[in-house]
mmCIF file of C-alpha atoms in Angstrom:
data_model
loop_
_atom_site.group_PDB
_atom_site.id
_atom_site.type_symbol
_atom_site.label_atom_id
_atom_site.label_comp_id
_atom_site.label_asym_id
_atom_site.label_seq_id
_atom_site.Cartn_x
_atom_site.Cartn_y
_atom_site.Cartn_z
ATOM 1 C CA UNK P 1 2.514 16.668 4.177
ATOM 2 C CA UNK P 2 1.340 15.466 7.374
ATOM 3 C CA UNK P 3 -2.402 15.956 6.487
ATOM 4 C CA UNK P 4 -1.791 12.999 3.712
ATOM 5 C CA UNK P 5 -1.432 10.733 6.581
ATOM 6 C CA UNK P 6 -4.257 11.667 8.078
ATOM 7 C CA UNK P 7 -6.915 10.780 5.471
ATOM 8 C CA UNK P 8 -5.086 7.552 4.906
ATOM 9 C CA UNK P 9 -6.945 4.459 6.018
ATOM 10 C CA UNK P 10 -3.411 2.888 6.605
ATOM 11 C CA UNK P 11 -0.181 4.085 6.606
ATOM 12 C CA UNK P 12 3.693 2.892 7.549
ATOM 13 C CA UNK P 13 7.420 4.223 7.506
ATOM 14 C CA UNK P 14 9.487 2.221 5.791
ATOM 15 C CA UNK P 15 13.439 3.769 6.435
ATOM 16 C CA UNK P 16 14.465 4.021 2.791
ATOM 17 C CA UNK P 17 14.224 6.894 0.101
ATOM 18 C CA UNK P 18 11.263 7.169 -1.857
ATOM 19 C CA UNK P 19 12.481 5.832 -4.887
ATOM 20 C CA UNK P 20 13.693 3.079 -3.453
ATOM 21 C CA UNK P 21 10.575 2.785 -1.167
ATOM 22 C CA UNK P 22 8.704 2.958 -4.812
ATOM 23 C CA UNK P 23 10.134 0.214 -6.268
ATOM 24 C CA UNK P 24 9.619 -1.614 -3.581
ATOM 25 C CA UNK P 25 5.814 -1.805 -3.348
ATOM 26 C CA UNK P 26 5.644 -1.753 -6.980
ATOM 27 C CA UNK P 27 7.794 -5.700 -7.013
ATOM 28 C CA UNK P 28 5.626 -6.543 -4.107
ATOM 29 C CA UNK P 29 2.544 -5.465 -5.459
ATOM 30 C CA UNK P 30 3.281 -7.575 -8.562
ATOM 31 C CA UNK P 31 3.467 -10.419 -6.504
ATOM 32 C CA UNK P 32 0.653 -10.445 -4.271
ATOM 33 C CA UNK P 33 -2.651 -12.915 -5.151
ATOM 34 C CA UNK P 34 -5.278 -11.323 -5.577
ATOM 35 C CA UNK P 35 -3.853 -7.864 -6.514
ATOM 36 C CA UNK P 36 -3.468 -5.814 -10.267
ATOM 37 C CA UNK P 37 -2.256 -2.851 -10.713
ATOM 38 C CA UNK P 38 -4.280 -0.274 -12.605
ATOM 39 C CA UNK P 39 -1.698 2.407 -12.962
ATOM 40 C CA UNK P 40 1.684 3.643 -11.207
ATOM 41 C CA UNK P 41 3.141 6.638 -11.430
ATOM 42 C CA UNK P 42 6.671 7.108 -10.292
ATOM 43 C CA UNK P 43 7.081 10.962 -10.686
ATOM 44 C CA UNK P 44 4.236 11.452 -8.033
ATOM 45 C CA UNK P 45 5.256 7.956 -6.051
ATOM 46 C CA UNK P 46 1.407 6.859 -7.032
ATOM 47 C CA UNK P 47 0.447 3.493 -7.234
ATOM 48 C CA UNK P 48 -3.587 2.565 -7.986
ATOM 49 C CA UNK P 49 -4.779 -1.382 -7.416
ATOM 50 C CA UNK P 50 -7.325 -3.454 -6.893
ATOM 51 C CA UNK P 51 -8.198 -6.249 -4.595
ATOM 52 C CA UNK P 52 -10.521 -9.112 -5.796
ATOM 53 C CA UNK P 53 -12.408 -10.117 -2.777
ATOM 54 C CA UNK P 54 -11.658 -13.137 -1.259
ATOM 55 C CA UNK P 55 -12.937 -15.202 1.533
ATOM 56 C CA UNK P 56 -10.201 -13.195 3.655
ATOM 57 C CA UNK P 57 -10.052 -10.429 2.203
ATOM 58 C CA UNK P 58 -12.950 -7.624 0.681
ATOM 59 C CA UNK P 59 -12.249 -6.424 -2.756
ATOM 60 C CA UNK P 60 -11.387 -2.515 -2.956
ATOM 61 C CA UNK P 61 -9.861 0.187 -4.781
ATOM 62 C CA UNK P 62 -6.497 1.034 -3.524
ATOM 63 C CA UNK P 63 -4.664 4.179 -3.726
ATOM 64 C CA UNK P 64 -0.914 3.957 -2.274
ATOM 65 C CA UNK P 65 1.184 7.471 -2.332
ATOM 66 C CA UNK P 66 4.786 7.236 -1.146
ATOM 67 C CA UNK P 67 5.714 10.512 0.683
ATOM 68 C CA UNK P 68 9.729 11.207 1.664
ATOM 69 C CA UNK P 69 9.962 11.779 5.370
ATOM 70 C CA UNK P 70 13.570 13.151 5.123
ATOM 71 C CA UNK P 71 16.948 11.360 3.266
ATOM 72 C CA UNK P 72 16.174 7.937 4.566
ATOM 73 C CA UNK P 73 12.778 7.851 5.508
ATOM 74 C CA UNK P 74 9.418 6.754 3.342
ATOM 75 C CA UNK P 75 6.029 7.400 4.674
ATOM 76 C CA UNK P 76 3.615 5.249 2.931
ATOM 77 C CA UNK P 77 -0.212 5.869 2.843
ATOM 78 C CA UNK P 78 -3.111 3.830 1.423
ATOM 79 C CA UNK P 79 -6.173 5.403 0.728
ATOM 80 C CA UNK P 80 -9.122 2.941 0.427
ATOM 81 C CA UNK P 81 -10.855 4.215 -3.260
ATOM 82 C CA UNK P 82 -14.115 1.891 -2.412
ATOM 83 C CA UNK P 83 -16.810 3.070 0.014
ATOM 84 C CA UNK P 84 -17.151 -0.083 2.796
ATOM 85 C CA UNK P 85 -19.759 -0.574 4.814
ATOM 86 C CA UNK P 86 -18.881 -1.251 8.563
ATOM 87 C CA UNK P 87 -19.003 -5.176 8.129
ATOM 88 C CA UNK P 88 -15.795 -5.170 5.850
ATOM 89 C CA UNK P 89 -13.792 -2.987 8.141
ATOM 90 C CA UNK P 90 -11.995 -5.776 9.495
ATOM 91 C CA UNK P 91 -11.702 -7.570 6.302
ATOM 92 C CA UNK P 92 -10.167 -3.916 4.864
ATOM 93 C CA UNK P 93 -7.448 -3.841 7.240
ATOM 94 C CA UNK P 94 -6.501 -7.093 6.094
ATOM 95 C CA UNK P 95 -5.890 -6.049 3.029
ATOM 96 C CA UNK P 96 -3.681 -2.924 4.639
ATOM 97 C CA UNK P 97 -1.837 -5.242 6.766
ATOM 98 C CA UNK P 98 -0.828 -7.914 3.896
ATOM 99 C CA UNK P 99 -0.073 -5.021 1.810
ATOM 100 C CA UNK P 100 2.388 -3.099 4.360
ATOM 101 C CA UNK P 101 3.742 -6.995 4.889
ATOM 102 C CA UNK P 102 4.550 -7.684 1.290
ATOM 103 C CA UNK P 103 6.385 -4.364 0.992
ATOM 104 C CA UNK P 104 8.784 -4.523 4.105
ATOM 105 C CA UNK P 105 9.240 -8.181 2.682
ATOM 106 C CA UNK P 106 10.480 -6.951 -0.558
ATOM 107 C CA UNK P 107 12.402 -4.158 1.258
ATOM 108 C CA UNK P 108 14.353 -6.760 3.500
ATOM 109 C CA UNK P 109 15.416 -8.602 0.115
ATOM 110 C CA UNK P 110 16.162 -5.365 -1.930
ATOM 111 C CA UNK P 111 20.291 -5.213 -1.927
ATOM 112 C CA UNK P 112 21.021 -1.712 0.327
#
């Protein structure tokens, strides 16, 4: 599964189990501005969103797959779904960043 990462515009390890890892970024996900989720599947640890565009942030199609990297380990890759021109890169990553954020936030508050 190590070519997943590759493709993925960002990606982080989070040291929890999938599921777990799952629920995670789905509660954060629910409570970021700017952010709806389109769908979520938790079979294939899938979760597709959207960013409005902001004055921070450019809007963008978001693909998140959660992949187990052993017992205790998540990896977590987002795919950007939104061709960007080389202007928003920066703005992208912002999104990536606040994203990866919100989800070790919610991991730090999720009981062990």
């Amino acid at each position: 599964m190590a070519g997943e990462e590759k493709g993925a515009a960002h990606s982080f390890r989070v040291g929890c189990p999938v599921d777990m890892a799952y629920r995670a970024c789905a509660a954060a996900l629910a409570s970021v501005p700017n952010v709806s989720i389109h769908a979520a599947d938790e079979a294939s640890h899938t979760i597709i969103i959207s960013v409005r565009a902001s004055l921070w942030t450019r809007g963008e199609d978001i693909r998140l797959v959660l992949i187990p990297a052993g017992e205790a380990e998540t990896l977590v890759c987002i795919y950007s779904e939104t061709q960007s021109k080389a202007t928003g890169k920066a703005k992208n990553r912002r999104n990536y960043e606040d994203l990866e954020c919100a989800v070790r936030w919610q991991l730090s508050r999720s009981p062990g």
